[in-house]
Amino acid sequence: MMFGQQLQLVLQLLQQTCIFLVIAWLLARTPLFRPLMQVTIRLPHKLTCYLVFSGFCILGTYLGLKVDDSIANIRAIGAVLGGLLGGPSVGLAVGFTGGLHRYSLGGPTDVACMISTVCEGLLGGLIHRALLARGRVDLLFQPMLAAGVALVAEMLQMLIILLLTRPYHVAFSVVDHVALPMLIANSIGAAMFMRLLLDRRALAEQYSTAFSAHALRIAARTEGVLRAGFNEANSMKVAQIIFEETGVGAVAITDREKLLAFIGTGADHHLPGTPITSQHTQEALRDNRVVYADGNEVAYTCSIHADCKLGSTLVIPLQDADDQVIGTIKLYEPKGRLFAKLNRTLGEGIAKLLSRQILTGRIEAQRALLAQAEIKLLHAQVNPHFLFNALNTLNAVIRLDPERARALVQHLSTFFRKNLKRPDEMATLADEIEHVNAYLQIELARFGERLQVDVQLDGIDTRQRLPAFSLQPLVENAIKHGTAQLLGIGRVRLFAEVDNGQLLVHVEDNAGLYEPARKSSDGMGMGLVDRRLKVSFGPEYGLRVSRIPDRFTRVTLAVPHQPALEGM
Amino acid sequence: MRILLVDDEPLARAELRSLLAEAGEHEIIGEAGNAIEAMQQINALRPEVVFLDIQMPRLSGLELVAMLDVERMPLIVFVTAFDEHAVQAFEEHAFDYLLKPVEPERLAKTLRRLHKQLQPPDYQLLTACQQLKQLPCHRHDRIVLLPLAEVEAVTAKLSGVYLLDQAGQAHFTELTLKTLEARTPLLRCHRQHLIHPERIAEIILLDNGAGEITTRGGQQVPVSRRYLKSLKDMLGV
């Protein structure tokens, strides 16, 4: 065959290859190609791989050129790539399908072509397996490798035609005509096809990388903002961040009634604080669903201003626990700008993120309130039994010893004044001891000879700080659940020491009746004192209890020893 | 009216004493600083009226009422500083009570009612299902509360009622057999004896139809013919 004719055939076959590749390029934009971009062992992916490449295998035959009685084709691309990307089984299946199809078209080389197509698929598959075994999956997607395999596969095919086709001169003539064009076209085609897949994959990765980067940046920047409260100021901050990160035309945040924040195009007439007028927002609030008005299929017109430049909107509900709608976040694009799919997905993610933040904020606020209420309760809880007994005692003392009664009234008022101190304040040990002392004076009057008190704090720096209302509950417990339960004489001892950098204040009674399981209001009092000390100073501080039943109970309050505080 | 004052706070007793003195002619025959002393004095002095504080060490005023013999029950005026539940119960049963600090007018009203009242109401309504878990008694020279589980048997002698502990020691108690039978799981086995059913080791049946219990602590407690059957029924033998 003349060289000129050969060259023409090469060019023609390359043209066909171009058509083949255009079809591949178009299909590559569909989800059908997604499984082809990675090596996978999942059956549905393998099946897709088989179907796609069988299709291309058959297409390669149809796009071939009739030469003599044979066909110069680019069938090998489908078979080789099917094997390379899908493995031996897929390669074999593709080769078989493509080969069978070729066989059905007849001609002197039909059997040889069928067998060689199966071999091509198998060759691709074997290389797939070999590379996988060596851990070189990355090589599979190399266009040069695809070209090389296609080249070898085509050479193999020529060999098989020469071996199997009879009479031999026909075989030789066919090979003579088609060998060069097919070797060139198939190698280049396989490489280009692989390149196309690689590009597709890179694009998809770029897309998701950009998405993740945006999402992470928004998450990081908005972290904690709405937790501090779902209001105009915080919503404005969040809207600003989203506006900057997404690059949409405008961002709005609403609660159930009104606009909380608006940033971007149209900010002149979308004013925070104004009631919601948009029907899309009302729909989203009412039905608890994402509303998308693209300005084409679903009309969008600004409900506030006729000359508003915004042309499309995406409204996403913000949800509380139990999926209750508490507001919306809205993204806008101006007229003439398309809503990026990226921003639509991102918008829904942002809404989830913000909802979570608002919820967390509410839970935290509730927890703080609860803790505060608990302390208030403790603090308001002047044991009524103590109060009325104290008044009763006072009644008796007034009669017996008016001068002493006046002193008792002073103690009682000191006690109540200290009780009214805000419990979240820090106090000095001296303050606490004053509180305890006022309390003890009243109890001493009540119990008379039945109670003996020994306070021993020599050498202790009473400027030491500790949470207000820490010491008195311990002394009250020692009397109420300790000495008051004794038939004989009760003794309460209050003493302190510095040990290992800790100031230890001991409150000891001689009853030994302490029961850890006691969960009455007093138990809560002790537990609360302990928690507050731990919160203030750390887990190694707080209350410790030691006891020998019927002998003594000693509650020890441990705080960091901080002598000689400046400015005190 | 012969009155006993019971309160663990001396000044509270002093105050009540003064108020009663102002209110008119009453004889305060004694004071007690806890429920155990109170029981001794009630048994010894037989007051007509007891002013009884509720919150007291170890045994509360209400627990004391549960330990008193119904037949020798004095009139009781409960006194409390603050005890919502008890006050609710007093209101329900129309029992007399005073709140501390005591108002003289209210005390006068109470005294007028006491003068008219002859028969003590059924205070057991307050304590109907209350079981005694610790029994006040004398051990050596002290008053102690003996846990019920340590009691093997109870014996009434001429000199009084004695609790027999597991070591065979006898402790004098102010409680009557009747109260103990009603308020504890102890079972009557003889006119003069109670037995703790969980401390019975064996019952020997005698020829005359009576029996004898050996306790786990090795003590002998007689069973009379009259109570043998009911005891056997109770034990399910």
GROMACS .gro file of C-alpha atoms in nm, chain A residues 358-518:
model
  161
  358ILE     CA    1  -2.831   2.915   6.850
  359LEU     CA    2  -2.944   2.597   7.020
  360THR     CA    3  -2.614   2.557   7.207
  361GLY     CA    4  -2.640   2.919   7.314
  362ARG     CA    5  -2.983   2.862   7.456
  363ILE     CA    6  -2.880   2.552   7.642
  364GLU     CA    7  -2.580   2.733   7.788
  365ALA     CA    8  -2.790   3.028   7.892
  366GLN     CA    9  -3.039   2.794   8.058
  367ARG     CA   10  -2.762   2.611   8.239
  368ALA     CA   11  -2.615   2.934   8.368
  369LEU     CA   12  -2.958   3.049   8.484
  370LEU     CA   13  -3.017   2.721   8.658
  371ALA     CA   14  -2.688   2.741   8.843
  372GLN     CA   15  -2.765   3.096   8.944
  373ALA     CA   16  -3.110   2.999   9.061
  374GLU     CA   17  -2.966   2.714   9.260
  375ILE     CA   18  -2.731   2.948   9.444
  376LYS     CA   19  -3.008   3.201   9.499
  377LEU     CA   20  -3.223   2.927   9.640
  378LEU     CA   21  -2.955   2.816   9.882
  379HIS     CA   22  -2.891   3.171   9.976
  380ALA     CA   23  -3.255   3.259  10.031
  381GLN     CA   24  -3.296   2.939  10.220
  382VAL     CA   25  -3.243   3.062  10.572
  383ASN     CA   26  -3.361   2.756  10.748
  384PRO     CA   27  -3.706   2.860  10.879
  385HIS     CA   28  -3.667   2.630  11.174
  386PHE     CA   29  -3.358   2.825  11.274
  387LEU     CA   30  -3.531   3.157  11.223
  388PHE     CA   31  -3.837   3.085  11.436
  389ASN     CA   32  -3.639   2.915  11.707
  390ALA     CA   33  -3.404   3.214  11.715
  391LEU     CA   34  -3.699   3.449  11.754
  392ASN     CA   35  -3.843   3.228  12.026
  393THR     CA   36  -3.508   3.231  12.206
  394LEU     CA   37  -3.493   3.606  12.169
  395ASN     CA   38  -3.836   3.631  12.331
  396ALA     CA   39  -3.709   3.443  12.634
  397VAL     CA   40  -3.384   3.639  12.656
  398ILE     CA   41  -3.567   3.972  12.639
  399ARG     CA   42  -3.753   3.866  12.949
  400LEU     CA   43  -3.448   3.734  13.132
  401ASP     CA   44  -3.168   3.964  13.025
  402PRO     CA   45  -3.258   4.264  12.806
  403GLU     CA   46  -2.892   4.361  12.762
  404ARG     CA   47  -2.807   4.019  12.624
  405ALA     CA   48  -3.115   4.035  12.406
  406ARG     CA   49  -2.980   4.351  12.243
  407ALA     CA   50  -2.655   4.170  12.163
  408LEU     CA   51  -2.849   3.878  12.017
  409VAL     CA   52  -3.048   4.113  11.794
  410GLN     CA   53  -2.716   4.247  11.667
  411HIS     CA   54  -2.592   3.895  11.593
  412LEU     CA   55  -2.916   3.810  11.422
  413SER     CA   56  -2.895   4.116  11.199
  414THR     CA   57  -2.529   4.046  11.118
  415PHE     CA   58  -2.627   3.695  11.025
  416PHE     CA   59  -2.904   3.810  10.791
  417ARG     CA   60  -2.692   4.085  10.640
  418LYS     CA   61  -2.423   3.831  10.553
  419ASN     CA   62  -2.687   3.599  10.419
  420LEU     CA   63  -2.805   3.865  10.180
  421LYS     CA   64  -2.458   3.910  10.035
  422ARG     CA   65  -2.445   3.817   9.670
  423PRO     CA   66  -2.329   3.457   9.672
  424ASP     CA   67  -2.125   3.488   9.353
  425GLU     CA   68  -1.890   3.730   9.523
  426MET     CA   69  -1.559   3.637   9.672
  427ALA     CA   70  -1.528   3.708  10.040
  428THR     CA   71  -1.241   3.702  10.284
  429LEU     CA   72  -1.203   3.436  10.548
  430ALA     CA   73  -1.262   3.712  10.802
  431ASP     CA   74  -1.604   3.787  10.646
  432GLU     CA   75  -1.695   3.420  10.656
  433ILE     CA   76  -1.588   3.386  11.017
  434GLU     CA   77  -1.796   3.688  11.109
  435HIS     CA   78  -2.093   3.519  10.944
  436VAL     CA   79  -2.024   3.195  11.131
  437ASN     CA   80  -1.976   3.379  11.457
  438ALA     CA   81  -2.310   3.559  11.432
  439TYR     CA   82  -2.474   3.225  11.362
  440LEU     CA   83  -2.297   3.052  11.649
  441GLN     CA   84  -2.393   3.320  11.901
  442ILE     CA   85  -2.760   3.254  11.828
  443GLU     CA   86  -2.718   2.877  11.842
  444LEU     CA   87  -2.528   2.908  12.172
  445ALA     CA   88  -2.819   3.104  12.315
  446ARG     CA   89  -3.066   2.846  12.186
  447PHE     CA   90  -2.893   2.533  12.310
  448GLY     CA   91  -2.741   2.680  12.626
  449GLU     CA   92  -2.523   2.427  12.804
  450ARG     CA   93  -2.594   2.161  12.548
  451LEU     CA   94  -2.358   2.325  12.299
  452GLN     CA   95  -1.992   2.413  12.332
  453VAL     CA   96  -1.803   2.593  12.059
  454ASP     CA   97  -1.430   2.625  12.014
  455VAL     CA   98  -1.296   2.853  11.740
  456GLN     CA   99  -0.919   2.836  11.701
  457LEU     CA  100  -0.778   3.041  11.415
  458ASP     CA  101  -0.458   3.182  11.562
  459GLY     CA  102  -0.184   3.241  11.310
  460ILE     CA  103  -0.417   3.218  11.011
  461ASP     CA  104  -0.424   3.508  10.770
  462THR     CA  105  -0.795   3.585  10.753
  463ARG     CA  106  -0.754   3.805  10.445
  464GLN     CA  107  -0.749   3.480  10.254
  465ARG     CA  108  -1.020   3.479   9.983
  466LEU     CA  109  -1.290   3.221   9.922
  467PRO     CA  110  -1.640   3.225   9.772
  468ALA     CA  111  -1.891   3.400   9.995
  469PHE     CA  112  -2.127   3.170  10.184
  470SER     CA  113  -1.883   2.876  10.200
  471LEU     CA  114  -1.816   2.830  10.570
  472GLN     CA  115  -2.146   2.900  10.744
  473PRO     CA  116  -2.332   2.607  10.578
  474LEU     CA  117  -2.067   2.370  10.716
  475VAL     CA  118  -2.109   2.497  11.070
  476GLU     CA  119  -2.488   2.491  11.034
  477ASN     CA  120  -2.469   2.128  10.919
  478ALA     CA  121  -2.241   2.034  11.209
  479ILE     CA  122  -2.502   2.164  11.453
  480LYS     CA  123  -2.825   2.071  11.276
  481HIS     CA  124  -2.728   1.718  11.177
  482GLY     CA  125  -2.460   1.672  11.439
  483THR     CA  126  -2.471   1.815  11.788
  484ALA     CA  127  -2.844   1.893  11.786
  485GLN     CA  128  -2.904   1.519  11.757
  486LEU     CA  129  -2.702   1.439  12.068
  487LEU     CA  130  -2.867   1.369  12.401
  488GLY     CA  131  -2.550   1.483  12.577
  489ILE     CA  132  -2.330   1.784  12.525
  490GLY     CA  133  -2.244   1.881  12.169
  491ARG     CA  134  -1.905   2.024  12.081
  492VAL     CA  135  -1.824   2.208  11.761
  493ARG     CA  136  -1.466   2.289  11.683
  494LEU     CA  137  -1.355   2.529  11.409
  495PHE     CA  138  -0.983   2.537  11.338
  496ALA     CA  139  -0.752   2.591  11.045
  497GLU     CA  140  -0.408   2.498  10.922
  498VAL     CA  141  -0.185   2.550  10.621
  499ASP     CA  142  -0.073   2.229  10.464
  500ASN     CA  143   0.114   2.186  10.139
  501GLY     CA  144   0.008   2.519   9.995
  502GLN     CA  145  -0.354   2.463  10.091
  503LEU     CA  146  -0.546   2.642  10.359
  504LEU     CA  147  -0.758   2.384  10.538
  505VAL     CA  148  -1.047   2.500  10.753
  506HIS     CA  149  -1.189   2.217  10.963
  507VAL     CA  150  -1.537   2.207  11.110
  508GLU     CA  151  -1.571   1.920  11.352
  509ASP     CA  152  -1.859   1.800  11.564
  510ASN     CA  153  -1.860   1.523  11.823
  511ALA     CA  154  -2.175   1.351  11.693
  512GLY     CA  155  -2.033   1.152  11.401
  513LEU     CA  156  -2.374   1.125  11.241
  514TYR     CA  157  -2.278   1.246  10.893
  515GLU     CA  158  -2.434   1.037  10.619
  516PRO     CA  159  -2.305   1.096  10.266
  517ALA     CA  160  -2.625   0.958  10.119
  518ARG     CA  161  -2.833   1.231  10.278
   0.00000   0.00000   0.00000
